[in-house]
Short mmCIF file of C-alpha atoms in Angstrom, two decimals:
data_model
loop_
_atom_site.label_atom_id
_atom_site.label_comp_id
_atom_site.label_asym_id
_atom_site.label_seq_id
_atom_site.Cartn_x
_atom_site.Cartn_y
_atom_site.Cartn_z
CA ILE A 1 -1.73 17.98 2.97
CA PHE A 2 0.71 15.50 1.46
CA ILE A 3 1.08 15.88 -2.32
CA ALA A 4 2.35 12.85 -4.22
CA SER A 5 2.53 11.67 -7.79
CA GLY A 6 4.41 9.04 -9.76
CA GLY A 7 4.04 6.59 -12.59
CA THR A 8 4.92 3.24 -14.09
CA GLU A 9 7.75 4.66 -16.18
CA ARG A 10 11.31 3.57 -15.44
CA SER A 11 13.44 5.50 -17.93
CA PRO A 12 15.05 8.73 -16.64
CA ALA A 13 13.52 10.87 -19.40
CA ALA A 14 10.00 9.57 -18.74
CA LEU A 15 10.41 9.99 -14.97
CA ASP A 16 11.63 13.57 -15.49
CA GLN A 17 8.57 14.31 -17.60
CA ARG A 18 6.28 12.82 -14.94
CA LEU A 19 7.79 15.02 -12.26
CA ASP A 20 7.67 18.15 -14.42
CA ASP A 21 4.01 17.51 -15.29
CA ALA A 22 3.07 16.93 -11.64
CA LEU A 23 4.82 20.09 -10.46
CA ALA A 24 3.20 22.12 -13.23
CA PHE A 25 -0.23 20.72 -12.33
CA CYS A 26 0.01 21.45 -8.60
CA GLY A 27 1.92 24.70 -9.00
CA GLY A 28 4.52 23.83 -6.42
CA GLU A 29 8.29 23.65 -6.30
CA TYR A 30 8.42 20.12 -4.91
CA LEU A 31 6.35 16.99 -4.26
CA ASP A 32 6.09 15.41 -0.85
CA GLY A 33 6.30 11.96 -2.43
CA PHE A 34 7.13 10.34 -5.76
CA VAL A 35 5.91 6.78 -6.30
CA LEU A 36 7.37 4.20 -8.66
CA GLU A 37 4.06 2.50 -9.36
CA TYR A 38 3.01 -1.08 -10.03
CA VAL A 39 6.38 -2.79 -9.68
CA CYS A 40 6.00 -6.33 -11.08
CA GLN A 41 7.79 -9.60 -10.41
CA ASP A 42 9.62 -9.52 -13.74
CA GLU A 43 11.43 -6.38 -12.53
CA LEU A 44 13.36 -8.46 -9.98
CA ASP A 45 16.60 -10.33 -10.66
CA SER A 46 15.82 -12.71 -7.77
CA ASP A 47 13.50 -12.95 -4.78
CA THR A 48 15.62 -10.44 -2.90
CA GLN A 49 17.42 -8.51 -5.66
CA LEU A 50 15.93 -5.65 -7.65
CA GLY A 51 16.53 -5.65 -11.39
CA LYS A 52 18.96 -3.15 -12.84
CA GLU A 53 16.33 -1.02 -14.61
CA LEU A 54 14.24 -0.73 -11.44
CA GLN A 55 17.24 0.06 -9.25
CA ASN A 56 18.39 2.69 -11.75
CA ALA A 57 14.91 4.22 -11.67
CA ILE A 58 14.97 4.39 -7.86
CA ASP A 59 18.43 5.95 -7.97
CA HIS A 60 17.23 8.51 -10.51
CA VAL A 61 14.23 9.50 -8.41
CA GLN A 62 16.59 9.85 -5.45
CA SER A 63 18.34 12.58 -7.43
CA TYR A 64 15.11 14.60 -7.16
CA VAL A 65 15.49 14.47 -3.37
CA ARG A 66 19.01 15.86 -3.61
CA GLU A 67 17.65 18.62 -5.87
CA ASN A 68 14.89 19.41 -3.31
CA ARG A 69 12.19 18.60 -5.86
CA VAL A 70 10.91 15.53 -3.97
CA ARG A 71 10.91 14.78 -0.24
CA TYR A 72 10.23 11.02 -0.11
CA VAL A 73 10.70 8.16 -2.59
CA MET A 74 8.21 5.28 -2.53
CA ALA A 75 7.23 2.27 -4.60
CA SER A 76 3.97 0.35 -4.96
CA THR A 77 3.27 -3.24 -5.93
CA HIS A 78 0.50 -5.84 -5.93
CA SER A 79 3.03 -8.63 -5.24
CA HIS A 80 4.23 -9.32 -1.73
CA ARG A 81 7.36 -11.03 -3.02
CA VAL A 82 8.17 -7.78 -4.78
CA GLY A 83 7.24 -5.96 -1.57
CA ARG A 84 9.81 -8.01 0.33
CA ALA A 85 12.51 -7.09 -2.17
CA LEU A 86 11.51 -3.43 -2.12
CA ALA A 87 11.59 -3.41 1.69
CA GLY A 88 15.21 -4.50 1.46
CA ALA A 89 16.08 -1.51 -0.72
CA ALA A 90 17.56 1.05 1.67
CA SER A 91 16.95 3.86 -0.83
CA LEU A 92 13.15 3.74 -0.40
CA ASP A 93 11.33 5.71 2.29
CA ALA A 94 8.09 3.67 2.17
CA ILE A 95 6.33 0.94 0.21
CA MET A 96 2.68 0.68 -0.80
CA LEU A 97 1.11 -2.78 -0.46
CA ARG A 98 -2.33 -4.36 -0.75
CA TYR A 99 -3.74 -5.53 2.57
CA ASN A 100 -7.18 -6.32 3.91
CA MET A 101 -8.94 -8.86 6.11
CA SER A 102 -9.45 -11.24 3.16
CA HIS A 103 -5.90 -10.73 1.83
CA ARG A 104 -3.57 -11.24 4.77
CA LYS A 105 -1.40 -14.33 4.42
CA ALA A 106 1.05 -13.10 1.80
CA ALA A 107 1.48 -9.73 3.49
CA GLU A 108 1.94 -11.14 6.97
CA THR A 109 4.34 -13.93 5.96
CA ILE A 110 6.27 -12.42 3.04
CA SER A 111 6.42 -8.61 2.84
CA PHE A 112 5.49 -7.25 6.28
CA PRO A 113 8.23 -9.10 8.22
CA LYS A 114 10.92 -7.61 5.96
CA ALA A 115 9.35 -4.16 6.20
CA LEU A 116 9.43 -4.35 9.99
CA GLU A 117 13.00 -5.66 9.97
CA SER A 118 14.10 -2.86 7.65
CA ASN A 119 12.03 -0.20 9.42
CA ILE A 120 10.31 0.67 6.14
CA PRO A 121 6.79 2.06 6.65
CA VAL A 122 3.95 0.33 4.79
CA LEU A 123 1.15 2.32 3.19
CA ALA A 124 -1.74 -0.13 2.86
CA PHE A 125 -4.27 0.21 0.06
CA THR A 126 -7.42 -1.59 -1.13
CA THR A 127 -8.31 -2.27 2.50
CA THR A 128 -12.00 -2.57 1.49
CA ARG A 129 -11.22 -4.92 -1.43
CA TRP A 130 -12.78 -2.48 -3.91
CA ASN A 131 -15.66 -1.86 -1.44
CA GLY A 132 -16.56 -5.54 -1.63
CA LEU A 133 -16.08 -6.33 2.05
CA GLN A 134 -18.78 -3.91 3.19
CA ARG A 135 -21.33 -5.59 0.90
CA ILE A 136 -21.09 -8.99 2.59
CA ALA A 137 -24.23 -9.60 4.64
CA SER A 138 -22.64 -11.29 7.66
CA PRO A 139 -20.53 -10.46 9.49
CA THR A 140 -21.23 -6.84 8.58
CA VAL A 141 -18.16 -4.61 8.36
CA THR A 142 -17.91 -0.89 7.74
CA THR A 143 -15.29 1.08 5.85
CA ALA A 144 -13.93 2.20 9.22
CA ASP A 145 -13.60 -1.47 10.24
CA CYS A 146 -11.56 -2.16 7.11
CA ILE A 147 -9.26 0.77 7.82
CA THR A 148 -8.75 -0.02 11.52
CA PHE A 149 -8.17 -3.69 10.73
CA ALA A 150 -5.24 -2.74 8.49
CA LEU A 151 -3.88 -0.21 10.99
CA GLN A 152 -3.87 -2.92 13.65
CA HIS A 153 -0.82 -4.52 12.06
CA PRO A 154 2.43 -2.97 13.33
CA ALA A 155 3.94 -2.79 9.84
CA VAL A 156 1.16 -0.50 8.57
CA GLU A 157 1.76 3.19 9.20
CA VAL A 158 -0.80 4.65 6.79
CA VAL A 159 -3.99 3.48 5.08
CA LEU A 160 -4.91 4.99 1.74
CA HIS A 161 -8.64 5.46 1.21
CA SER A 162 -10.42 7.14 -1.69
CA ALA A 163 -13.82 8.45 -0.60
CA ARG A 164 -16.35 9.38 -3.27
CA ASP A 165 -17.75 12.36 -1.33
CA GLU A 166 -17.64 14.15 2.03
CA ASP A 167 -20.31 11.93 3.59
CA GLU A 168 -18.36 8.78 2.74
CA LEU A 169 -15.20 10.35 4.11
CA ASP A 170 -17.00 11.11 7.39
CA ASP A 171 -18.30 7.52 7.58
CA ALA A 172 -14.76 6.23 7.11
CA LEU A 173 -12.84 8.56 9.40
CA LEU A 174 -15.09 9.77 12.21
CA PRO A 175 -15.24 6.35 13.95
CA LEU A 176 -11.44 6.34 14.07
CA PHE A 177 -11.44 9.23 16.54
CA ALA A 178 -13.16 7.00 19.07
CA CYS A 179 -10.11 4.73 19.26
CA SER A 180 -7.39 7.33 18.72
CA ASP A 181 -6.45 7.29 22.41
CA SER A 182 -6.42 3.49 22.63
CA THR A 183 -3.41 1.22 22.24
CA HIS A 184 -5.40 -0.83 19.68
CA TRP A 185 -7.45 0.27 16.71
CA MET A 186 -10.00 -2.50 17.40
CA SER A 187 -10.54 -5.06 20.12
CA ASP A 188 -8.58 -8.29 19.99
CA SER A 189 -11.79 -10.32 19.93
CA LYS A 190 -13.19 -8.44 16.94
CA TYR A 191 -9.87 -8.66 15.14
CA ASP A 192 -9.66 -12.41 15.75
CA ASP A 193 -13.26 -12.92 14.59
CA LEU A 194 -12.61 -11.08 11.33
CA CYS A 195 -9.37 -13.00 10.76
CA ALA A 196 -11.18 -16.29 11.32
CA TYR A 197 -14.07 -15.48 8.99
CA TYR A 198 -12.26 -13.81 6.10
CA GLY A 199 -8.79 -15.32 6.33
CA GLY A 200 -9.46 -19.05 6.34
CA ASP A 201 -9.55 -19.68 2.59
CA GLU A 202 -8.50 -16.50 0.85
CA MET A 203 -8.99 -17.96 -2.61
CA ALA A 204 -12.68 -18.44 -1.84
CA TRP A 205 -13.01 -14.66 -2.07
CA ASN A 206 -11.13 -14.36 -5.36
CA ASP A 207 -14.09 -14.63 -7.74
CA ASP A 208 -13.62 -10.88 -8.19
CA GLY A 209 -10.12 -11.41 -9.64
CA TYR A 210 -8.60 -9.21 -6.96
CA ASP A 211 -5.57 -11.40 -6.21
CA GLU A 212 -3.14 -11.17 -9.11
CA TYR A 213 -0.62 -13.44 -7.40
CA PRO A 214 -2.70 -16.22 -5.81
CA ASP A 215 0.35 -18.45 -5.39
CA GLU A 216 1.62 -16.03 -2.73
CA SER A 217 -1.44 -16.64 -0.54
CA ILE A 218 -1.17 -20.45 -0.43
#
């Protein structure tokens, strides 16, 4: 079990309150992870430089590590330009980024290369595009396909998935055991087919408003 919490707050007092509330809720002495959530582009000073308020927030959360109240410091964003800047911040242990078979270009050209260069693990989320990918008639994909597709990329260490019940969790995870001893999470041919179908024109899938930064995918 890995227990994490966090928030969108950046001020030291608000961050302290977040941590205190989380520890009180779980009844523990420390969290495994604390996430600075939803970092936006206006929190950067430049494409590669974090803004002062954000950097100060990261530094403050790092003080929890020194106090043994938090083990790992992470940040999440929906922007891959922000992800690139976060990956260059040596004081982060991991970054959380959106990634799925219909949302690849920005991740693979902007944020993932920097994460690999900096040896910063990526925790991928929304790999099912809000469960939209499984509802497409052809080619049919499962939740497990969405998860293994994301894990196929070398920058992705973890996929976050929120199952509604135990049956859905089984559907998502049990197929993964079949490829746990393999060097690839899915065959190259299947991976290439999914890339070709879903990744050609990413904006064609954006009628759901999923992509908040469409300019990054062009």
